[in-house]
mmCIF file of C-alpha atoms in Angstrom:
data_model
loop_
_atom_site.group_PDB
_atom_site.id
_atom_site.type_symbol
_atom_site.label_atom_id
_atom_site.label_comp_id
_atom_site.label_asym_id
_atom_site.label_seq_id
_atom_site.Cartn_x
_atom_site.Cartn_y
_atom_site.Cartn_z
ATOM 1 C CA UNK A 25 -16.060 13.026 -17.627
ATOM 2 C CA UNK A 26 -14.277 16.172 -16.696
ATOM 3 C CA UNK A 27 -11.030 16.519 -15.376
ATOM 4 C CA UNK A 28 -11.556 19.617 -12.823
ATOM 5 C CA UNK A 29 -9.069 21.710 -11.324
ATOM 6 C CA UNK A 30 -7.095 22.379 -8.218
ATOM 7 C CA UNK A 31 -5.329 24.994 -7.184
ATOM 8 C CA UNK A 32 -2.855 26.180 -9.561
ATOM 9 C CA UNK A 33 -1.971 22.991 -11.590
ATOM 10 C CA UNK A 34 -4.484 22.960 -14.617
ATOM 11 C CA UNK A 35 -5.555 19.521 -16.402
ATOM 12 C CA UNK A 36 -4.300 19.602 -19.781
ATOM 13 C CA UNK A 37 -6.921 17.288 -21.546
ATOM 14 C CA UNK A 38 -10.688 15.900 -20.863
ATOM 15 C CA UNK A 39 -10.916 12.532 -19.747
ATOM 16 C CA UNK A 40 -13.180 10.851 -22.132
ATOM 17 C CA UNK A 41 -13.391 7.507 -20.654
ATOM 18 C CA UNK A 42 -17.025 6.473 -18.571
ATOM 19 C CA UNK A 43 -17.450 3.802 -15.529
ATOM 20 C CA UNK A 44 -18.016 0.267 -16.487
ATOM 21 C CA UNK A 45 -21.049 -0.725 -14.485
ATOM 22 C CA UNK A 46 -21.393 -4.298 -14.250
ATOM 23 C CA UNK A 47 -24.166 -6.730 -13.234
ATOM 24 C CA UNK A 48 -22.733 -8.263 -10.003
ATOM 25 C CA UNK A 49 -24.113 -11.869 -11.269
ATOM 26 C CA UNK A 50 -21.791 -11.886 -14.032
ATOM 27 C CA UNK A 51 -19.422 -12.416 -11.508
ATOM 28 C CA UNK A 52 -21.086 -14.898 -9.359
ATOM 29 C CA UNK A 53 -20.132 -18.113 -11.441
ATOM 30 C CA UNK A 54 -17.072 -19.917 -11.251
ATOM 31 C CA UNK A 55 -13.630 -18.332 -12.684
ATOM 32 C CA UNK A 56 -13.836 -19.535 -16.493
ATOM 33 C CA UNK A 57 -9.948 -20.413 -15.988
ATOM 34 C CA UNK A 58 -8.594 -22.988 -13.583
ATOM 35 C CA UNK A 59 -6.845 -20.551 -10.634
ATOM 36 C CA UNK A 60 -3.007 -20.939 -11.546
ATOM 37 C CA UNK A 61 -0.036 -21.514 -8.827
ATOM 38 C CA UNK A 62 3.394 -22.092 -8.147
ATOM 39 C CA UNK A 63 5.212 -24.473 -4.981
ATOM 40 C CA UNK A 64 8.876 -24.913 -4.843
ATOM 41 C CA UNK A 65 9.582 -26.874 -1.348
ATOM 42 C CA UNK A 66 13.776 -25.289 -0.773
ATOM 43 C CA UNK A 67 15.479 -28.742 -0.183
ATOM 44 C CA UNK A 68 17.017 -29.765 3.245
ATOM 45 C CA UNK A 69 20.435 -29.381 4.220
ATOM 46 C CA UNK A 70 23.810 -31.819 3.628
ATOM 47 C CA UNK A 71 23.318 -33.511 7.092
ATOM 48 C CA UNK A 72 22.768 -37.057 6.529
ATOM 49 C CA UNK A 73 20.773 -39.717 9.136
ATOM 50 C CA UNK A 74 17.528 -40.621 9.825
ATOM 51 C CA UNK A 75 16.920 -37.966 11.947
ATOM 52 C CA UNK A 76 17.821 -35.777 9.131
ATOM 53 C CA UNK A 77 15.545 -37.365 6.612
ATOM 54 C CA UNK A 78 12.745 -37.530 9.235
ATOM 55 C CA UNK A 79 13.154 -33.352 10.047
ATOM 56 C CA UNK A 80 13.191 -33.130 6.031
ATOM 57 C CA UNK A 81 10.394 -35.201 5.605
ATOM 58 C CA UNK A 82 8.418 -32.947 7.940
ATOM 59 C CA UNK A 83 9.529 -29.918 6.921
ATOM 60 C CA UNK A 84 8.069 -31.127 3.165
ATOM 61 C CA UNK A 85 4.676 -31.956 4.558
ATOM 62 C CA UNK A 86 4.306 -28.651 6.420
ATOM 63 C CA UNK A 87 5.569 -26.762 3.291
ATOM 64 C CA UNK A 88 2.628 -29.039 1.182
ATOM 65 C CA UNK A 89 0.208 -28.055 4.142
ATOM 66 C CA UNK A 90 1.168 -23.875 3.733
ATOM 67 C CA UNK A 91 0.644 -24.340 -0.244
ATOM 68 C CA UNK A 92 -2.844 -26.265 0.431
ATOM 69 C CA UNK A 93 -3.823 -23.252 2.878
ATOM 70 C CA UNK A 94 -3.015 -20.191 0.825
ATOM 71 C CA UNK A 95 -4.353 -21.913 -2.335
ATOM 72 C CA UNK A 96 -7.668 -22.704 -0.447
ATOM 73 C CA UNK A 97 -7.811 -18.940 0.129
ATOM 74 C CA UNK A 98 -7.647 -17.543 -2.877
ATOM 75 C CA UNK A 99 -9.955 -20.271 -4.404
ATOM 76 C CA UNK A 100 -13.597 -19.755 -5.485
ATOM 77 C CA UNK A 101 -12.824 -16.213 -7.198
ATOM 78 C CA UNK A 102 -14.298 -14.468 -8.596
ATOM 79 C CA UNK A 103 -17.297 -13.872 -6.086
ATOM 80 C CA UNK A 104 -19.756 -11.065 -4.483
ATOM 81 C CA UNK A 105 -16.900 -10.098 -2.257
ATOM 82 C CA UNK A 106 -13.498 -9.700 -4.690
ATOM 83 C CA UNK A 107 -12.999 -10.178 -8.440
ATOM 84 C CA UNK A 108 -9.160 -11.737 -8.584
ATOM 85 C CA UNK A 109 -6.531 -12.295 -5.679
ATOM 86 C CA UNK A 110 -2.485 -12.637 -6.244
ATOM 87 C CA UNK A 111 -0.395 -13.839 -3.167
ATOM 88 C CA UNK A 112 3.059 -14.825 -3.114
ATOM 89 C CA UNK A 113 4.693 -15.884 0.091
ATOM 90 C CA UNK A 114 8.398 -16.986 1.117
ATOM 91 C CA UNK A 115 10.227 -19.371 4.267
ATOM 92 C CA UNK A 116 13.026 -21.107 4.413
ATOM 93 C CA UNK A 117 11.358 -24.558 3.498
ATOM 94 C CA UNK A 118 9.050 -22.919 0.925
ATOM 95 C CA UNK A 119 8.291 -20.251 -2.052
ATOM 96 C CA UNK A 120 4.802 -20.150 -3.488
ATOM 97 C CA UNK A 121 2.877 -18.204 -5.804
ATOM 98 C CA UNK A 122 -0.956 -18.050 -7.251
ATOM 99 C CA UNK A 123 -3.691 -15.958 -8.612
ATOM 100 C CA UNK A 124 -7.195 -16.558 -9.083
ATOM 101 C CA UNK A 125 -10.172 -14.463 -10.649
ATOM 102 C CA UNK A 126 -10.210 -12.754 -13.326
ATOM 103 C CA UNK A 127 -8.271 -9.097 -13.890
ATOM 104 C CA UNK A 128 -11.053 -8.263 -16.477
ATOM 105 C CA UNK A 129 -14.781 -9.420 -15.286
ATOM 106 C CA UNK A 130 -15.947 -7.802 -19.041
ATOM 107 C CA UNK A 131 -13.757 -10.180 -20.680
ATOM 108 C CA UNK A 132 -13.580 -12.977 -18.202
ATOM 109 C CA UNK A 133 -9.468 -12.430 -18.573
ATOM 110 C CA UNK A 134 -7.742 -14.805 -16.011
ATOM 111 C CA UNK A 135 -5.485 -13.217 -13.408
ATOM 112 C CA UNK A 136 -1.846 -14.825 -13.364
ATOM 113 C CA UNK A 137 -0.141 -13.154 -10.972
ATOM 114 C CA UNK A 138 1.754 -11.259 -12.529
ATOM 115 C CA UNK A 139 -0.631 -7.949 -13.669
ATOM 116 C CA UNK A 140 -0.146 -4.852 -12.303
ATOM 117 C CA UNK A 141 -2.015 -3.141 -9.341
ATOM 118 C CA UNK A 142 -2.997 0.335 -7.127
ATOM 119 C CA UNK A 143 -0.599 -0.245 -4.248
ATOM 120 C CA UNK A 144 -2.615 2.349 -2.099
ATOM 121 C CA UNK A 145 -0.722 3.438 0.963
ATOM 122 C CA UNK A 146 2.322 0.861 0.693
ATOM 123 C CA UNK A 147 3.373 3.451 -1.445
ATOM 124 C CA UNK A 148 3.869 5.370 1.961
ATOM 125 C CA UNK A 149 7.221 2.805 2.896
ATOM 126 C CA UNK A 150 8.818 3.767 -0.665
ATOM 127 C CA UNK A 151 8.240 7.378 0.415
ATOM 128 C CA UNK A 152 9.658 6.579 3.926
ATOM 129 C CA UNK A 153 12.966 4.830 2.395
ATOM 130 C CA UNK A 154 13.789 8.193 -0.061
ATOM 131 C CA UNK A 155 13.399 10.592 2.791
ATOM 132 C CA UNK A 156 15.412 8.484 5.172
ATOM 133 C CA UNK A 157 18.657 7.972 2.181
ATOM 134 C CA UNK A 158 18.281 11.635 2.601
ATOM 135 C CA UNK A 159 18.927 11.880 6.380
ATOM 136 C CA UNK A 160 21.495 9.692 5.956
ATOM 137 C CA UNK A 161 23.102 12.023 3.388
ATOM 138 C CA UNK A 162 21.966 15.302 6.026
ATOM 139 C CA UNK A 163 20.123 16.556 3.455
ATOM 140 C CA UNK A 164 17.277 16.453 5.786
ATOM 141 C CA UNK A 165 17.234 16.448 9.757
ATOM 142 C CA UNK A 166 15.165 14.375 11.925
ATOM 143 C CA UNK A 167 14.920 17.141 13.991
ATOM 144 C CA UNK A 168 14.565 19.473 11.440
ATOM 145 C CA UNK A 169 11.176 21.250 11.095
ATOM 146 C CA UNK A 170 8.672 21.981 8.269
ATOM 147 C CA UNK A 171 8.785 25.517 9.051
ATOM 148 C CA UNK A 172 12.245 25.467 8.463
ATOM 149 C CA UNK A 173 12.883 23.273 5.683
ATOM 150 C CA UNK A 174 8.978 24.305 3.833
ATOM 151 C CA UNK A 175 8.584 28.265 5.532
ATOM 152 C CA UNK A 176 5.333 29.539 5.255
ATOM 153 C CA UNK A 177 3.546 25.964 4.057
ATOM 154 C CA UNK A 178 1.862 25.583 7.386
ATOM 155 C CA UNK A 179 -0.152 28.178 9.096
ATOM 156 C CA UNK A 180 1.878 30.576 11.355
ATOM 157 C CA UNK A 181 -0.092 29.882 14.548
ATOM 158 C CA UNK A 182 0.635 25.319 13.941
ATOM 159 C CA UNK A 183 3.522 24.383 16.884
ATOM 160 C CA UNK A 184 7.134 23.043 14.603
ATOM 161 C CA UNK A 185 6.603 19.887 13.223
ATOM 162 C CA UNK A 186 9.878 17.804 12.769
ATOM 163 C CA UNK A 187 10.807 15.461 10.081
ATOM 164 C CA UNK A 188 10.940 12.248 12.694
ATOM 165 C CA UNK A 189 7.472 13.449 13.558
ATOM 166 C CA UNK A 190 6.220 12.894 9.877
ATOM 167 C CA UNK A 191 7.791 9.742 10.002
ATOM 168 C CA UNK A 192 5.952 7.497 13.098
ATOM 169 C CA UNK A 193 2.599 9.542 12.201
ATOM 170 C CA UNK A 194 3.056 11.436 15.158
ATOM 171 C CA UNK A 195 2.733 15.205 13.535
ATOM 172 C CA UNK A 196 -0.926 16.182 14.826
ATOM 173 C CA UNK A 197 -1.479 17.881 11.276
ATOM 174 C CA UNK A 198 -5.014 17.380 9.971
ATOM 175 C CA UNK A 199 -5.743 16.121 7.048
ATOM 176 C CA UNK A 200 -8.278 17.447 3.947
ATOM 177 C CA UNK A 201 -11.314 15.716 2.900
ATOM 178 C CA UNK A 202 -10.484 15.336 -0.835
ATOM 179 C CA UNK A 203 -12.853 12.265 -1.491
ATOM 180 C CA UNK A 204 -16.093 11.183 -1.030
ATOM 181 C CA UNK A 205 -17.841 8.648 2.173
ATOM 182 C CA UNK A 206 -17.250 4.756 0.712
ATOM 183 C CA UNK A 207 -20.686 3.568 -0.635
ATOM 184 C CA UNK A 208 -22.041 7.239 -0.007
ATOM 185 C CA UNK A 209 -23.781 9.615 -2.487
ATOM 186 C CA UNK A 210 -20.376 11.206 -3.178
ATOM 187 C CA UNK A 211 -17.867 7.422 -3.293
ATOM 188 C CA UNK A 212 -16.514 8.736 -6.306
ATOM 189 C CA UNK A 213 -15.837 12.661 -5.773
ATOM 190 C CA UNK A 214 -12.676 13.434 -7.603
ATOM 191 C CA UNK A 215 -12.550 10.928 -9.575
ATOM 192 C CA UNK A 216 -10.770 12.896 -12.623
ATOM 193 C CA UNK A 217 -9.774 15.591 -10.052
ATOM 194 C CA UNK A 218 -6.059 16.849 -10.341
ATOM 195 C CA UNK A 219 -4.862 18.202 -7.243
ATOM 196 C CA UNK A 220 -1.630 20.184 -7.141
ATOM 197 C CA UNK A 221 0.716 18.990 -4.620
ATOM 198 C CA UNK A 222 0.592 22.219 -2.214
ATOM 199 C CA UNK A 223 -2.594 22.292 -2.904
ATOM 200 C CA UNK A 224 -3.490 19.202 -1.239
ATOM 201 C CA UNK A 225 -1.528 18.942 1.518
ATOM 202 C CA UNK A 226 -3.638 22.073 2.836
ATOM 203 C CA UNK A 227 -6.801 21.050 2.387
ATOM 204 C CA UNK A 228 -6.978 19.970 6.126
ATOM 205 C CA UNK A 229 -5.293 23.716 7.431
ATOM 206 C CA UNK A 230 -8.570 25.024 8.422
ATOM 207 C CA UNK A 231 -8.626 22.582 11.343
ATOM 208 C CA UNK A 232 -6.610 22.936 14.472
ATOM 209 C CA UNK A 233 -4.099 20.724 15.272
ATOM 210 C CA UNK A 234 -5.335 16.838 16.598
ATOM 211 C CA UNK A 235 -2.572 16.726 19.529
ATOM 212 C CA UNK A 236 0.459 18.114 19.959
ATOM 213 C CA UNK A 237 3.436 17.224 17.886
ATOM 214 C CA UNK A 238 5.242 14.264 19.307
ATOM 215 C CA UNK A 239 2.953 13.146 21.658
ATOM 216 C CA UNK A 240 0.394 10.932 20.226
ATOM 217 C CA UNK A 241 0.328 8.658 16.785
ATOM 218 C CA UNK A 242 -2.142 9.039 14.221
ATOM 219 C CA UNK A 243 -1.902 7.544 10.781
ATOM 220 C CA UNK A 244 -3.432 8.930 8.511
ATOM 221 C CA UNK A 245 -1.811 10.446 4.433
ATOM 222 C CA UNK A 246 -0.899 14.304 5.145
ATOM 223 C CA UNK A 247 2.305 13.675 7.115
ATOM 224 C CA UNK A 248 3.444 11.698 4.161
ATOM 225 C CA UNK A 249 2.238 14.178 1.428
ATOM 226 C CA UNK A 250 4.350 16.715 3.300
ATOM 227 C CA UNK A 251 7.437 14.586 2.763
ATOM 228 C CA UNK A 252 6.960 14.639 -0.937
ATOM 229 C CA UNK A 253 7.475 17.981 -0.666
ATOM 230 C CA UNK A 254 10.298 17.983 1.317
ATOM 231 C CA UNK A 255 11.784 15.548 -0.920
ATOM 232 C CA UNK A 256 11.479 17.957 -3.911
ATOM 233 C CA UNK A 257 12.580 20.977 -1.851
ATOM 234 C CA UNK A 258 15.632 18.836 -0.490
ATOM 235 C CA UNK A 259 17.014 17.250 -3.902
ATOM 236 C CA UNK A 260 15.467 20.004 -6.386
ATOM 237 C CA UNK A 261 13.827 17.359 -8.357
ATOM 238 C CA UNK A 262 10.961 15.904 -8.252
ATOM 239 C CA UNK A 263 9.335 13.256 -5.731
ATOM 240 C CA UNK A 264 8.773 10.769 -8.709
ATOM 241 C CA UNK A 265 12.534 11.354 -10.183
ATOM 242 C CA UNK A 266 13.602 10.777 -6.954
ATOM 243 C CA UNK A 267 11.539 7.215 -5.794
ATOM 244 C CA UNK A 268 12.552 5.899 -9.451
ATOM 245 C CA UNK A 269 16.085 6.798 -8.794
ATOM 246 C CA UNK A 270 16.040 6.093 -4.851
ATOM 247 C CA UNK A 271 14.457 3.014 -4.443
ATOM 248 C CA UNK A 272 12.787 1.350 -7.931
ATOM 249 C CA UNK A 273 15.795 1.326 -9.713
ATOM 250 C CA UNK A 274 17.907 0.308 -7.381
ATOM 251 C CA UNK A 275 15.666 -2.900 -5.732
ATOM 252 C CA UNK A 276 15.011 -3.598 -9.742
ATOM 253 C CA UNK A 277 11.787 -3.054 -9.754
ATOM 254 C CA UNK A 278 10.199 -3.375 -13.498
ATOM 255 C CA UNK A 279 6.693 -3.099 -13.003
ATOM 256 C CA UNK A 280 6.502 -0.033 -10.464
ATOM 257 C CA UNK A 281 6.414 3.232 -11.332
ATOM 258 C CA UNK A 282 3.827 6.544 -10.391
ATOM 259 C CA UNK A 283 1.626 7.401 -12.688
ATOM 260 C CA UNK A 284 1.310 10.968 -12.008
ATOM 261 C CA UNK A 285 -1.880 12.932 -13.010
ATOM 262 C CA UNK A 286 -2.435 9.856 -15.418
ATOM 263 C CA UNK A 287 -5.904 8.399 -14.614
ATOM 264 C CA UNK A 288 -4.824 4.915 -15.988
ATOM 265 C CA UNK A 289 -2.419 1.723 -15.618
ATOM 266 C CA UNK A 290 0.035 0.872 -17.947
ATOM 267 C CA UNK A 291 0.039 -2.458 -19.462
ATOM 268 C CA UNK A 292 -1.455 -5.476 -18.040
ATOM 269 C CA UNK A 293 -3.339 -5.168 -15.047
ATOM 270 C CA UNK A 294 -6.285 -6.456 -12.308
ATOM 271 C CA UNK A 295 -9.545 -3.798 -12.773
ATOM 272 C CA UNK A 296 -10.402 -2.869 -9.538
ATOM 273 C CA UNK A 297 -14.409 -2.763 -9.096
ATOM 274 C CA UNK A 298 -16.616 -1.379 -6.206
ATOM 275 C CA UNK A 299 -19.798 -2.754 -5.259
ATOM 276 C CA UNK A 300 -22.694 -0.320 -4.945
ATOM 277 C CA UNK A 301 -26.664 -1.294 -4.161
ATOM 278 C CA UNK A 302 -29.340 -0.051 -6.319
ATOM 279 C CA UNK A 303 -32.492 1.463 -5.421
ATOM 280 C CA UNK A 304 -34.230 -1.842 -5.671
ATOM 281 C CA UNK A 305 -31.424 -3.840 -3.973
ATOM 282 C CA UNK A 306 -29.410 -5.665 -6.455
ATOM 283 C CA UNK A 307 -26.596 -4.712 -6.701
ATOM 284 C CA UNK A 308 -24.121 -3.404 -9.529
ATOM 285 C CA UNK A 309 -20.182 -3.315 -10.217
ATOM 286 C CA UNK A 310 -18.741 -0.028 -11.314
ATOM 287 C CA UNK A 311 -15.148 -0.589 -12.543
ATOM 288 C CA UNK A 312 -12.822 2.336 -10.645
ATOM 289 C CA UNK A 313 -9.794 1.043 -12.225
ATOM 290 C CA UNK A 314 -9.348 4.545 -14.165
ATOM 291 C CA UNK A 315 -8.593 7.153 -11.188
ATOM 292 C CA UNK A 316 -6.624 9.931 -10.939
ATOM 293 C CA UNK A 317 -4.093 9.142 -7.650
ATOM 294 C CA UNK A 318 -2.752 12.799 -7.396
ATOM 295 C CA UNK A 319 -4.962 12.725 -4.654
ATOM 296 C CA UNK A 320 -2.944 10.706 -2.431
ATOM 297 C CA UNK A 321 0.445 11.651 -4.456
ATOM 298 C CA UNK A 322 3.761 10.496 -2.122
ATOM 299 C CA UNK A 323 1.140 8.568 0.497
ATOM 300 C CA UNK A 324 -0.758 6.050 -2.060
ATOM 301 C CA UNK A 325 0.087 6.413 -5.565
ATOM 302 C CA UNK A 326 2.057 3.794 -6.506
ATOM 303 C CA UNK A 327 1.066 1.251 -9.006
ATOM 304 C CA UNK A 328 3.277 -2.266 -8.547
ATOM 305 C CA UNK A 329 3.331 -5.919 -8.423
ATOM 306 C CA UNK A 330 3.261 -8.772 -6.002
ATOM 307 C CA UNK A 331 6.763 -9.975 -7.516
ATOM 308 C CA UNK A 332 7.898 -6.062 -7.754
ATOM 309 C CA UNK A 333 6.570 -5.972 -3.969
ATOM 310 C CA UNK A 334 8.603 -9.172 -3.196
ATOM 311 C CA UNK A 335 11.941 -7.711 -4.527
ATOM 312 C CA UNK A 336 11.180 -4.460 -2.696
ATOM 313 C CA UNK A 337 10.727 -5.746 0.680
ATOM 314 C CA UNK A 338 13.654 -8.331 0.254
ATOM 315 C CA UNK A 339 15.939 -5.629 -0.905
ATOM 316 C CA UNK A 340 14.970 -2.906 2.048
ATOM 317 C CA UNK A 341 15.077 -5.351 4.947
ATOM 318 C CA UNK A 342 18.673 -6.087 3.832
ATOM 319 C CA UNK A 343 19.491 -2.898 4.484
ATOM 320 C CA UNK A 344 20.473 -2.855 0.067
ATOM 321 C CA UNK A 345 17.844 0.655 0.087
ATOM 322 C CA UNK A 346 17.938 2.748 3.268
ATOM 323 C CA UNK A 347 21.487 2.581 5.545
ATOM 324 C CA UNK A 348 21.449 -0.188 8.399
ATOM 325 C CA UNK A 349 21.278 3.318 10.726
ATOM 326 C CA UNK A 350 18.205 4.864 9.081
ATOM 327 C CA UNK A 351 16.719 1.855 8.766
ATOM 328 C CA UNK A 352 16.605 0.939 12.477
ATOM 329 C CA UNK A 353 14.231 4.081 12.597
ATOM 330 C CA UNK A 354 11.542 2.339 10.110
ATOM 331 C CA UNK A 355 11.629 -0.872 13.151
ATOM 332 C CA UNK A 356 11.741 1.274 15.970
ATOM 333 C CA UNK A 357 7.605 2.328 17.513
ATOM 334 C CA UNK A 358 7.670 5.677 19.392
ATOM 335 C CA UNK A 359 6.317 5.083 22.972
ATOM 336 C CA UNK A 360 3.278 7.016 22.537
ATOM 337 C CA UNK A 361 -0.602 5.873 22.428
ATOM 338 C CA UNK A 362 -2.449 6.080 19.713
ATOM 339 C CA UNK A 363 -5.268 9.074 18.582
ATOM 340 C CA UNK A 364 -8.453 8.867 20.325
ATOM 341 C CA UNK A 365 -8.332 4.590 21.045
ATOM 342 C CA UNK A 366 -5.357 4.983 23.789
ATOM 343 C CA UNK A 367 -4.175 1.853 22.669
ATOM 344 C CA UNK A 368 -0.130 1.639 22.030
ATOM 345 C CA UNK A 369 1.028 2.999 19.082
ATOM 346 C CA UNK A 370 2.271 0.379 15.955
ATOM 347 C CA UNK A 371 3.794 2.393 13.301
ATOM 348 C CA UNK A 372 7.699 2.645 12.800
ATOM 349 C CA UNK A 373 8.977 5.200 9.874
ATOM 350 C CA UNK A 374 6.938 3.553 7.215
ATOM 351 C CA UNK A 375 6.498 0.346 8.378
ATOM 352 C CA UNK A 376 3.865 -1.003 11.111
ATOM 353 C CA UNK A 377 4.663 -3.983 13.978
ATOM 354 C CA UNK A 378 2.586 -6.456 13.897
ATOM 355 C CA UNK A 379 2.114 -9.855 16.037
ATOM 356 C CA UNK A 380 -0.808 -11.889 15.407
ATOM 357 C CA UNK A 381 0.018 -14.118 18.304
ATOM 358 C CA UNK A 382 0.602 -14.041 21.744
ATOM 359 C CA UNK A 383 4.400 -15.069 21.864
ATOM 360 C CA UNK A 384 4.361 -15.810 18.383
ATOM 361 C CA UNK A 385 7.165 -14.008 15.711
ATOM 362 C CA UNK A 386 6.537 -10.455 14.922
ATOM 363 C CA UNK A 387 6.499 -9.190 11.374
ATOM 364 C CA UNK A 388 6.772 -5.910 9.824
ATOM 365 C CA UNK A 389 4.371 -4.291 7.140
ATOM 366 C CA UNK A 390 2.143 -2.384 4.945
ATOM 367 C CA UNK A 391 -1.477 -2.482 3.900
ATOM 368 C CA UNK A 392 -3.205 -0.371 1.300
ATOM 369 C CA UNK A 393 -6.065 0.214 -0.189
ATOM 370 C CA UNK A 394 -7.860 2.057 -3.414
ATOM 371 C CA UNK A 395 -11.172 1.776 -4.511
ATOM 372 C CA UNK A 396 -10.690 -2.090 -6.207
ATOM 373 C CA UNK A 397 -7.809 -2.687 -4.784
ATOM 374 C CA UNK A 398 -6.328 -4.247 -0.949
ATOM 375 C CA UNK A 399 -2.989 -4.903 -0.783
ATOM 376 C CA UNK A 400 -0.322 -5.645 1.790
ATOM 377 C CA UNK A 401 3.112 -7.409 2.445
ATOM 378 C CA UNK A 402 4.506 -8.421 6.084
ATOM 379 C CA UNK A 403 7.499 -10.137 6.849
ATOM 380 C CA UNK A 404 9.998 -10.329 9.831
ATOM 381 C CA UNK A 405 12.880 -7.862 10.113
ATOM 382 C CA UNK A 406 15.177 -10.954 9.231
ATOM 383 C CA UNK A 407 13.483 -11.151 5.880
ATOM 384 C CA UNK A 408 13.100 -15.393 6.032
ATOM 385 C CA UNK A 409 9.207 -15.173 5.542
ATOM 386 C CA UNK A 410 7.284 -12.690 4.170
ATOM 387 C CA UNK A 411 3.550 -12.475 2.576
ATOM 388 C CA UNK A 412 2.434 -10.587 -0.198
ATOM 389 C CA UNK A 413 -1.030 -10.306 -2.029
ATOM 390 C CA UNK A 414 -3.437 -7.961 -3.932
ATOM 391 C CA UNK A 415 -7.188 -8.562 -3.881
ATOM 392 C CA UNK A 416 -9.565 -6.785 -5.842
ATOM 393 C CA UNK A 417 -12.089 -6.534 -2.814
ATOM 394 C CA UNK A 418 -15.630 -5.032 -3.890
ATOM 395 C CA UNK A 419 -15.510 -2.944 -0.963
ATOM 396 C CA UNK A 420 -11.608 -2.407 -0.486
ATOM 397 C CA UNK A 421 -12.209 1.084 1.624
ATOM 398 C CA UNK A 422 -14.070 -0.625 4.606
ATOM 399 C CA UNK A 423 -13.190 -4.555 4.504
ATOM 400 C CA UNK A 424 -11.357 -5.534 7.781
ATOM 401 C CA UNK A 425 -8.902 -8.305 7.606
ATOM 402 C CA UNK A 426 -11.085 -10.328 9.948
ATOM 403 C CA UNK A 427 -10.079 -14.355 9.528
ATOM 404 C CA UNK A 428 -13.162 -14.763 7.799
ATOM 405 C CA UNK A 429 -12.818 -11.988 5.107
ATOM 406 C CA UNK A 430 -10.926 -13.259 2.107
ATOM 407 C CA UNK A 431 -7.657 -11.430 2.996
ATOM 408 C CA UNK A 432 -8.020 -12.359 6.772
ATOM 409 C CA UNK A 433 -8.004 -15.808 5.126
ATOM 410 C CA UNK A 434 -4.972 -15.412 3.295
ATOM 411 C CA UNK A 435 -3.088 -13.597 6.150
ATOM 412 C CA UNK A 436 -4.071 -16.586 8.255
ATOM 413 C CA UNK A 437 -2.906 -19.008 5.548
ATOM 414 C CA UNK A 438 0.351 -17.537 5.310
ATOM 415 C CA UNK A 439 1.257 -15.726 8.546
ATOM 416 C CA UNK A 440 -1.228 -17.924 11.393
ATOM 417 C CA UNK A 441 -4.733 -16.695 13.202
ATOM 418 C CA UNK A 442 -4.796 -13.991 15.170
ATOM 419 C CA UNK A 443 -5.090 -14.525 18.743
ATOM 420 C CA UNK A 444 -7.893 -13.390 20.676
#
């Protein structure tokens, strides 16, 4: 396949990879290897006596039930909806990790749980962390405007857009249509296209503003790709260098990186697949692993593992990546309505607020998807409970988290059943 050119960034090589097409029936059978998991039940405190022993016993039983529920949530892969899953969970009584399915359905290689995958929009949390560090250092100002830092980037008739509004999705900037419609005839549009970063940002600027900045919240990629440009302007270095030095290395992440213009994933990884319907009604799988992620860049190009996400979330929530003053912004949701739906906003700066049950615990996290990859993390603000998952969904761009979906079952097993 030919790598296209967009704006000033030209391809330097020809992509010779061909998409692998696999009959869906290949993955209908159970996995060739037994699913793997590991659980450690954390010991109770030193308090003695019957009451303490009883409490410890209940905690152990509850931890065992949780581990069994998580195991059940990922059993039976590969199947018609997903080829593999990797999950990590922890609370005060249990640390659990597990994997199921096949990292590669052609070779039937079992997923072990330490494979890399495309993180998708989880990248935004990393980008927010870099931007908030720069705010703390005075290199960016939350009230500073894009027009001030990057003159000429936005159309002259657009109103002022602030850095803080980019972070919490209230900028009102319109996004560009850089990819095809899921399951549509152009679903793999631009698969081997390399986007210049400014061209990526400007792709939607023929449209009017969606709303006045700061008045509504609309989750989209545009604001975080502008933040990528701001990070480069404020530091004089590339976004990828700043992300590596300020977040990846600081958090001790061993298998996380930005791929740049490479369409491959380095090292051991799970393959992503998209299920497509043939003209005769049968279904085939197309290997989507190789894909130029410059179409998402600072909003979604990261490659990582569940272990690295666990380290990242722990370090971030503990204040070891973003200083406490700016970290509060990640847990602060603006009091504005969501665009179009009118429901209350749910996103802070790089994190989403999630409360699954009425009166239940509040979780903060982020989801992300690319074709063949559906991922997410959620944790309590104190970091004592967290769930991290990566599912190789065969319909990742359209699958929701309903309790009967694969991802929904993982969420229910980890952090509870959503209330009506």
